[in-house]
Coordinates of C-alpha atoms and ligand atoms in Angstrom, one line a residue:
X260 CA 69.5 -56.4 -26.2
X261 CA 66.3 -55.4 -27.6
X262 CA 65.6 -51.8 -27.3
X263 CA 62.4 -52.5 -25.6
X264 CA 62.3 -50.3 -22.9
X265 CA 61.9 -47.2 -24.9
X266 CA 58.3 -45.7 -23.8
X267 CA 56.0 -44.2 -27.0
X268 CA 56.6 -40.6 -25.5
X269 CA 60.6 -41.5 -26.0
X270 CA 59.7 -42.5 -29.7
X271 CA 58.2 -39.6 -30.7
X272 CA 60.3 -37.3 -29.1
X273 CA 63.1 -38.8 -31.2
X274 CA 60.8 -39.2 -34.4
X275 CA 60.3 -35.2 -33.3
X276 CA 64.0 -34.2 -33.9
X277 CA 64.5 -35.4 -37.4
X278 CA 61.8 -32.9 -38.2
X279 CA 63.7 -30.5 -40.5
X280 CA 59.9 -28.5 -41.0
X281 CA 59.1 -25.1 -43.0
X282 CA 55.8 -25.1 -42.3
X283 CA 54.5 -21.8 -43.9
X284 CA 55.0 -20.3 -47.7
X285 CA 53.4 -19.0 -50.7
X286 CA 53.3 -19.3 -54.0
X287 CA 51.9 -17.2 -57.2
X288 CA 48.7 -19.2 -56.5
X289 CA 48.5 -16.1 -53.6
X290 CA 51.2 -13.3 -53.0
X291 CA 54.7 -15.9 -53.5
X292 CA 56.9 -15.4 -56.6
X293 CA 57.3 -19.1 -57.4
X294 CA 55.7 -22.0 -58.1
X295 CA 54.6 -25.2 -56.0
X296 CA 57.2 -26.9 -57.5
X297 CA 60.2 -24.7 -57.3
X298 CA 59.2 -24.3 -53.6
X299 CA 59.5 -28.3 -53.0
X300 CA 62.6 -28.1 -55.2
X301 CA 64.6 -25.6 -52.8
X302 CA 62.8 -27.5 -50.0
X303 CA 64.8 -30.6 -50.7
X304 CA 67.6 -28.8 -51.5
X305 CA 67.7 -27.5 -48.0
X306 CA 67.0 -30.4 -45.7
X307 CA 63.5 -29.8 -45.4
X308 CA 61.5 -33.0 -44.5
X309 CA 58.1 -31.7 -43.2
X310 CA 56.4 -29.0 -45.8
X311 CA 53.6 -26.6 -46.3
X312 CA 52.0 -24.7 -48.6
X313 CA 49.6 -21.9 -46.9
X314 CA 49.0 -19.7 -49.6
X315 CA 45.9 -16.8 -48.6
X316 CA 42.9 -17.5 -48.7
X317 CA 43.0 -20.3 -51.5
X318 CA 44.4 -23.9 -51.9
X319 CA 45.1 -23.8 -55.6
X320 CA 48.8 -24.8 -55.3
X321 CA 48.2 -27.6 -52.5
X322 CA 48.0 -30.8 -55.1
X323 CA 51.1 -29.8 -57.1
X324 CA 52.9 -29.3 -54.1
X325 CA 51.9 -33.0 -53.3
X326 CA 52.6 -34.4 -56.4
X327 CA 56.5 -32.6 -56.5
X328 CA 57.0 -33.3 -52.6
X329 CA 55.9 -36.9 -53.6
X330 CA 58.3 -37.2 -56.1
X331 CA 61.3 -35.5 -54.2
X332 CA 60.4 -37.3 -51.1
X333 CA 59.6 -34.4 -49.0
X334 CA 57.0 -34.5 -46.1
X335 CA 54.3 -32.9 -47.4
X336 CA 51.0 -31.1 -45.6
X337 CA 47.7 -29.1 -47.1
X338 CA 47.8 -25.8 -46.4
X339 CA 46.3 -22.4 -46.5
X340 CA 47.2 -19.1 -44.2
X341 CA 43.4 -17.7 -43.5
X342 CA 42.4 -13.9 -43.7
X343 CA 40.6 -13.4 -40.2
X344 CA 39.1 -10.7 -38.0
X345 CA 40.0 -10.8 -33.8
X346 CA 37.7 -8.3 -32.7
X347 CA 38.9 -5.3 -35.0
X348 CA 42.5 -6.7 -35.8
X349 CA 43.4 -8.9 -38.6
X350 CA 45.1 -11.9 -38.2
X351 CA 46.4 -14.6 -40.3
X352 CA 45.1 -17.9 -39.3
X353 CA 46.7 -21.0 -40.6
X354 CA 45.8 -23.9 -41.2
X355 CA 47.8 -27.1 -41.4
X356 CA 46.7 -30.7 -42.0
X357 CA 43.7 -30.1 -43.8
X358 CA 41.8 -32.3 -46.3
X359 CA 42.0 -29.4 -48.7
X360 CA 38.5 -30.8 -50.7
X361 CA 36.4 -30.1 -47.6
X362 CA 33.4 -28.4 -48.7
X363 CA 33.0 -25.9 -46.3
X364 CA 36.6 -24.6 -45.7
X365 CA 36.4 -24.2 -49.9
X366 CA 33.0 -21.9 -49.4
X367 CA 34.4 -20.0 -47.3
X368 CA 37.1 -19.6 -48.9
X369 CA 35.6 -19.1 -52.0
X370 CA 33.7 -16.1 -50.2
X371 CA 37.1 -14.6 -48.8
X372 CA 38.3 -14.5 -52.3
X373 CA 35.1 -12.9 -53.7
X374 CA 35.3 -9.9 -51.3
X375 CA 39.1 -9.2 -52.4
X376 CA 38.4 -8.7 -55.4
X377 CA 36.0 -6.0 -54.3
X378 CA 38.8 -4.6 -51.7
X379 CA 41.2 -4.6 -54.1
X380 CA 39.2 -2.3 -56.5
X381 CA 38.3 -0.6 -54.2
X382 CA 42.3 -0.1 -53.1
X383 CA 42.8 1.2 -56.5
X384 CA 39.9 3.6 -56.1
X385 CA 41.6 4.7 -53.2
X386 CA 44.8 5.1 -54.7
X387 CA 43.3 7.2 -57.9
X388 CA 41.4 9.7 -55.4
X389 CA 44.9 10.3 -54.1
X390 CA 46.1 10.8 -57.3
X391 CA 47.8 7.2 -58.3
X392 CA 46.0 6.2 -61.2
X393 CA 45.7 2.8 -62.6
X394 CA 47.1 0.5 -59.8
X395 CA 43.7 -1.9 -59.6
X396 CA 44.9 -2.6 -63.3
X397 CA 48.5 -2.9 -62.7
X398 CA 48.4 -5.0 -59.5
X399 CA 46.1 -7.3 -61.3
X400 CA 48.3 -7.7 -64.5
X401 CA 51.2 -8.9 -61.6
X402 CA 49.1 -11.3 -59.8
X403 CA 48.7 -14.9 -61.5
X404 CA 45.1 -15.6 -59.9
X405 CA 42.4 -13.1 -60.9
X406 CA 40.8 -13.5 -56.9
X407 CA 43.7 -12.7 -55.5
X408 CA 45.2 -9.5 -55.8
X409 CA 46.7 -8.7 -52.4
X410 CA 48.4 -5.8 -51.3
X411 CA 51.9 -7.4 -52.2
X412 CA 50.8 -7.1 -55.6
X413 CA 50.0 -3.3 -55.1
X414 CA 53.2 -2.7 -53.7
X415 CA 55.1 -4.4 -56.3
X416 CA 52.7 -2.6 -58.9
X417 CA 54.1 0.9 -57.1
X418 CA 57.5 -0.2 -57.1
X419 CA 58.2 -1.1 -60.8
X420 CA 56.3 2.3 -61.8
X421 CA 58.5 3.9 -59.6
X422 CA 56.1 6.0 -57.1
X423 CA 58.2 4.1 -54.1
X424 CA 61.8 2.7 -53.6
X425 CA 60.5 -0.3 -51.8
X426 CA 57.2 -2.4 -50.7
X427 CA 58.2 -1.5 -47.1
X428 CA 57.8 1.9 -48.2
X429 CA 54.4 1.4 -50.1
X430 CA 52.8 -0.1 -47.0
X431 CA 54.0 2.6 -44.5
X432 CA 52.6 5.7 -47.3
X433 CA 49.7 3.4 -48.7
X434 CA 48.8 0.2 -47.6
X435 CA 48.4 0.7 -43.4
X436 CA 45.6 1.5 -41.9
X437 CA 44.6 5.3 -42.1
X438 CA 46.8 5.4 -45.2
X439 CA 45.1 6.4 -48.2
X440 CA 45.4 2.8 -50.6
X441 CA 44.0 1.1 -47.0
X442 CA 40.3 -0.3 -47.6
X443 CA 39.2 -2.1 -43.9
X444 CA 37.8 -5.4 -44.8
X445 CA 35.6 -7.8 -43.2
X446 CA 37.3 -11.0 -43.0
X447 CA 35.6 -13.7 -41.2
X448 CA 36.1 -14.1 -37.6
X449 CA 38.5 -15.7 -35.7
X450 CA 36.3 -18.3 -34.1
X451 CA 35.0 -18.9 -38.0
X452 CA 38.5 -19.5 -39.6
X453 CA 39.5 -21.7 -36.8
X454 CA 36.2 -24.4 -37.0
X455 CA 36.9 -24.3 -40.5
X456 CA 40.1 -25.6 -40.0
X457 CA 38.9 -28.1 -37.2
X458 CA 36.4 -28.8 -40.1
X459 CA 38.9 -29.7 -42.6
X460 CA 40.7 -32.0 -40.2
X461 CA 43.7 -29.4 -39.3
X462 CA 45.6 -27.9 -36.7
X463 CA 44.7 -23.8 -36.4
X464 CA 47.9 -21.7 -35.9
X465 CA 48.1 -18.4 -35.2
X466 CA 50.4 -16.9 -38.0
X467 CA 53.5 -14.4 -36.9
X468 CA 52.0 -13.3 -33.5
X469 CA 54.4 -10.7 -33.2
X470 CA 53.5 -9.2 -36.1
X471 CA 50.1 -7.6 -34.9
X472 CA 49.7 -4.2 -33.4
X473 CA 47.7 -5.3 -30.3
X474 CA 48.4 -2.1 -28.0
X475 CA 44.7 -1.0 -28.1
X476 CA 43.5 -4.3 -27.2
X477 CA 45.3 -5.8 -24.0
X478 CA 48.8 -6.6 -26.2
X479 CA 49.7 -9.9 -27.7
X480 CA 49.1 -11.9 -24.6
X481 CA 45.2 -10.9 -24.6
X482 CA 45.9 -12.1 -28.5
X483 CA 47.5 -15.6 -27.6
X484 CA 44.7 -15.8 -25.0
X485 CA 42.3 -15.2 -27.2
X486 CA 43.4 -17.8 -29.5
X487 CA 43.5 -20.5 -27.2
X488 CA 39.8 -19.7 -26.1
X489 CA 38.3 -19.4 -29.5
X490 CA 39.7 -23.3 -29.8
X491 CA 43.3 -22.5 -31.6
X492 CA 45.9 -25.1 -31.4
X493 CA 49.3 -23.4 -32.1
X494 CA 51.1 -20.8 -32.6
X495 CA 54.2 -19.8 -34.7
X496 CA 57.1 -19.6 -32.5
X497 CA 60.0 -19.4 -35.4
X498 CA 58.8 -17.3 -38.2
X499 CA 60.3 -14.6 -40.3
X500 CA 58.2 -11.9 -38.7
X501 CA 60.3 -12.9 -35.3
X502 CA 63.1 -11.7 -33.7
X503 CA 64.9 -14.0 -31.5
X504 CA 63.6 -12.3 -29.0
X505 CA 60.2 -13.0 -30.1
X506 CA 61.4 -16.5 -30.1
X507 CA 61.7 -16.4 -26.4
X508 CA 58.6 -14.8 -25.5
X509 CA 56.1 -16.8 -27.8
X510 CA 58.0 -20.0 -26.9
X511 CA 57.2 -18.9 -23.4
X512 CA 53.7 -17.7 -24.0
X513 CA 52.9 -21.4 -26.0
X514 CA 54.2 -23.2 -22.8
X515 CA 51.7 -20.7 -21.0
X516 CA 49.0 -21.2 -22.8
X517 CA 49.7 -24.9 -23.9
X518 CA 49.6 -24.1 -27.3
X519 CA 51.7 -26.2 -29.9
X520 CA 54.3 -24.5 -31.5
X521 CA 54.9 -24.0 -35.2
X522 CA 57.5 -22.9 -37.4
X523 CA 57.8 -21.3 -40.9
X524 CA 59.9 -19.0 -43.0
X525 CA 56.8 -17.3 -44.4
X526 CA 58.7 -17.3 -47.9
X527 CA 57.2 -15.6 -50.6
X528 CA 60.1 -14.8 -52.9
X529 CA 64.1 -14.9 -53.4
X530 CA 63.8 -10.8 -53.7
X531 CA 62.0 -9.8 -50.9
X532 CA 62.1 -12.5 -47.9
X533 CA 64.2 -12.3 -45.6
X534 CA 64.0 -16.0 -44.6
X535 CA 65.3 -18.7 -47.1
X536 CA 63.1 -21.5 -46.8
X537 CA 64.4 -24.1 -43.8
X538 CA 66.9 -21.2 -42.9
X539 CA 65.6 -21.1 -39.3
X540 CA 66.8 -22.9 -36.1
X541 CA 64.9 -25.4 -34.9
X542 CA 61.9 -25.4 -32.1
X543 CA 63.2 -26.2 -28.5
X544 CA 62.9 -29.5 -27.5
X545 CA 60.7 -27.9 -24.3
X546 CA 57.8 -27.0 -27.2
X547 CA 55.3 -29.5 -28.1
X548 CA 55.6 -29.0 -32.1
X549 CA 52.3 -28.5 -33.8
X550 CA 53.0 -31.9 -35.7
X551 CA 53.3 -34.3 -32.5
X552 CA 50.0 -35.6 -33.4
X553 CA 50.0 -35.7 -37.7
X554 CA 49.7 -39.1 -38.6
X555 CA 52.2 -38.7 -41.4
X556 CA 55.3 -37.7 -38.8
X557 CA 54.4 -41.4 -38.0
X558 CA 54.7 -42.9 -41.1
X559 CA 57.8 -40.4 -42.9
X560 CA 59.8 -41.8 -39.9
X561 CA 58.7 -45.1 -39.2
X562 CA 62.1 -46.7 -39.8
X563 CA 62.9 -45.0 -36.5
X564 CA 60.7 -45.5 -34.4
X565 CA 61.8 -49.5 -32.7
Ligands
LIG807 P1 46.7 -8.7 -48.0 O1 46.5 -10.2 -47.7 O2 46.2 -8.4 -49.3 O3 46.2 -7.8 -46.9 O4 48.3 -8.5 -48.0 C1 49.1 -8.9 -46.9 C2 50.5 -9.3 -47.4 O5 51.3 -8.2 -47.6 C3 51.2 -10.1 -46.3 O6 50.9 -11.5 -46.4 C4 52.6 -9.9 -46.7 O7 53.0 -10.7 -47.7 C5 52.6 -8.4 -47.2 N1 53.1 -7.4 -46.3 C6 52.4 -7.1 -45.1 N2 53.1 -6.1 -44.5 C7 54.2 -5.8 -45.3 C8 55.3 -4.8 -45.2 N3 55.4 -4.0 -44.2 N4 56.2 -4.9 -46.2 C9 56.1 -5.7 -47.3 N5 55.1 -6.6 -47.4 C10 54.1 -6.7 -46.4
LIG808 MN1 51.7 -12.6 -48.1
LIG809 MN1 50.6 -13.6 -42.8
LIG810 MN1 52.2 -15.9 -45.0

């Protein structure tokens, strides 16, 4: 009998669950340890069949993460995790999906990246007047890209010349608001980083939702909200940054607010992640994944779809 009565929605939703997807990392191109292609090499080695590469603020590692998914036969889509303002919070915004040569997105990103440099000189200015000297200079000589020395790179910076045991540690004494290496920065707003990504083609996800200290403005609810209003797609359901629990409540709030949902590890290096890269359990079958409508779940997984 010819399987003919299967309906398109039937299709996908089985297309859907061979989606082994890590959908968030980094690499030394931002604040990761690694390179593109040891990232797509431990992909594979996991099961991963649906990658991304969303470094901060830059798309430097995007084509040789395509050319070494290409070759290992991984799933592979552009990238970048976005540095964004929601009213006075910052967020993470990330963008999947996105023709990483559009003009605009690269502006703007190209601005984001100019005004780090300026925070994080102004972090190490911060750091000397509390007596720390030198950190601008030794953050920088850890970071591989001169535009982006992030506060991951101060914290390891602090670390190896021993003023703290851990990076946890530098952010709680240095690197959190009100602490003294904290410098507030104007990253673009919300509305701005997500019509870039519409721009470029992508998907807009809100990054770790559960991450954010929201208290003073209506919780994470008036956050996932938000999102959806300002034009957002999806947000990240399974992420590092989540407790199962969280799982739960932002699988519920993304059924809420019909948000897709997304999932990531978030991995930046073997040291200090906590989640191996496609060492998380999968989205419910109840969530409408942020891939349901990429073109290339079609074609990785055509052989399955009559
Ligand atoms: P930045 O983009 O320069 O503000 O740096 C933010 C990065 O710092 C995040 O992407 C994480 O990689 C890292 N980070 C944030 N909070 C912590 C924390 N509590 N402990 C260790 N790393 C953190
Ligand atoms: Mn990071
Ligand atoms: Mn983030
Ligand atoms: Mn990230």
């Amino acid at each position: 009998m010819p399987q003919t009565n299967d309906s398109k929605w039937n299709a996908r939703n089985r297309i859907s669950g061979l989606i082994v997807a890590d959908l968030h990392s980094h690499t030394r191109a931002s604040d990761g340890s690694l390179e593109a292609s040891h990232l797509l090499e431990i992909a594979q080695a996991r099961g991963v069949n649906l990658f991304a590469i969303t470094d901060h603020d830059t798309v430097a590692s995007v084509a040789a993460g395509r050319a070494a998914a290409a070759a290992r036969g991984v799933g592979f889509v552009a990238g970048v995790e976005i540095s964004a303002n929601w009213q006075s919070l910052p967020i993470h915004v990330v963008g999947l999906n996105i023709d990483e040569f559009h003009a605009p997105l690269l502006d703007a990103l190209q601005g984001t990246r100019d005004m780090r440099l300026l925070r994080a000189k102004a972090m190490g200015e911060s750091l000397a007047a509390a007596g720390i000297e030198g950190a601008f200079e030794g953050a920088s000589a850890l970071a591989t890209n001169p535009e982006l020395v992030s506060r991951t790179h101060f914290a390891r910076h602090l670390v190896q010349s021993g003023v703290c045991g851990t990076n946890g540690e530098v952010f709680s004494r240095y690197m959190k608001p009100g602490k003294p290496g904290y410098v507030v920065s104007e990253w673009m707003a919300l509305e701005a980083a997500i019509s870039l990504i519409h721009g470029a083609g992508g998907s807009a996800i809100l990054a770790h939702p559960a991450r954010y200290d929201t208290a003073a403005l209506g919780g994470t609810d008036a956050l996932v909200s938000g999102f959806k209003k300002s034009g957002g797609d999806a947000i990240e359901v399974v992420c590092a940054g989540h407790s199962p629990s969280d799982w739960a409540n932002y699988a519920a709030l993304s059924r809420r607010y019909e948000l897709k949902a997304s999932i990531g590890s978030d991995f930046h290096s073997h040291a200090e992640s906590k989640v191996r890269i496609g060492d998380l359990p999968r989205l419910s079958p109840s969530l409408v994944p942020v891939w349901s409508d990429w073109a290339i779940t079609e074609s990785l997984f055509s052989a399955h779809r009559k």
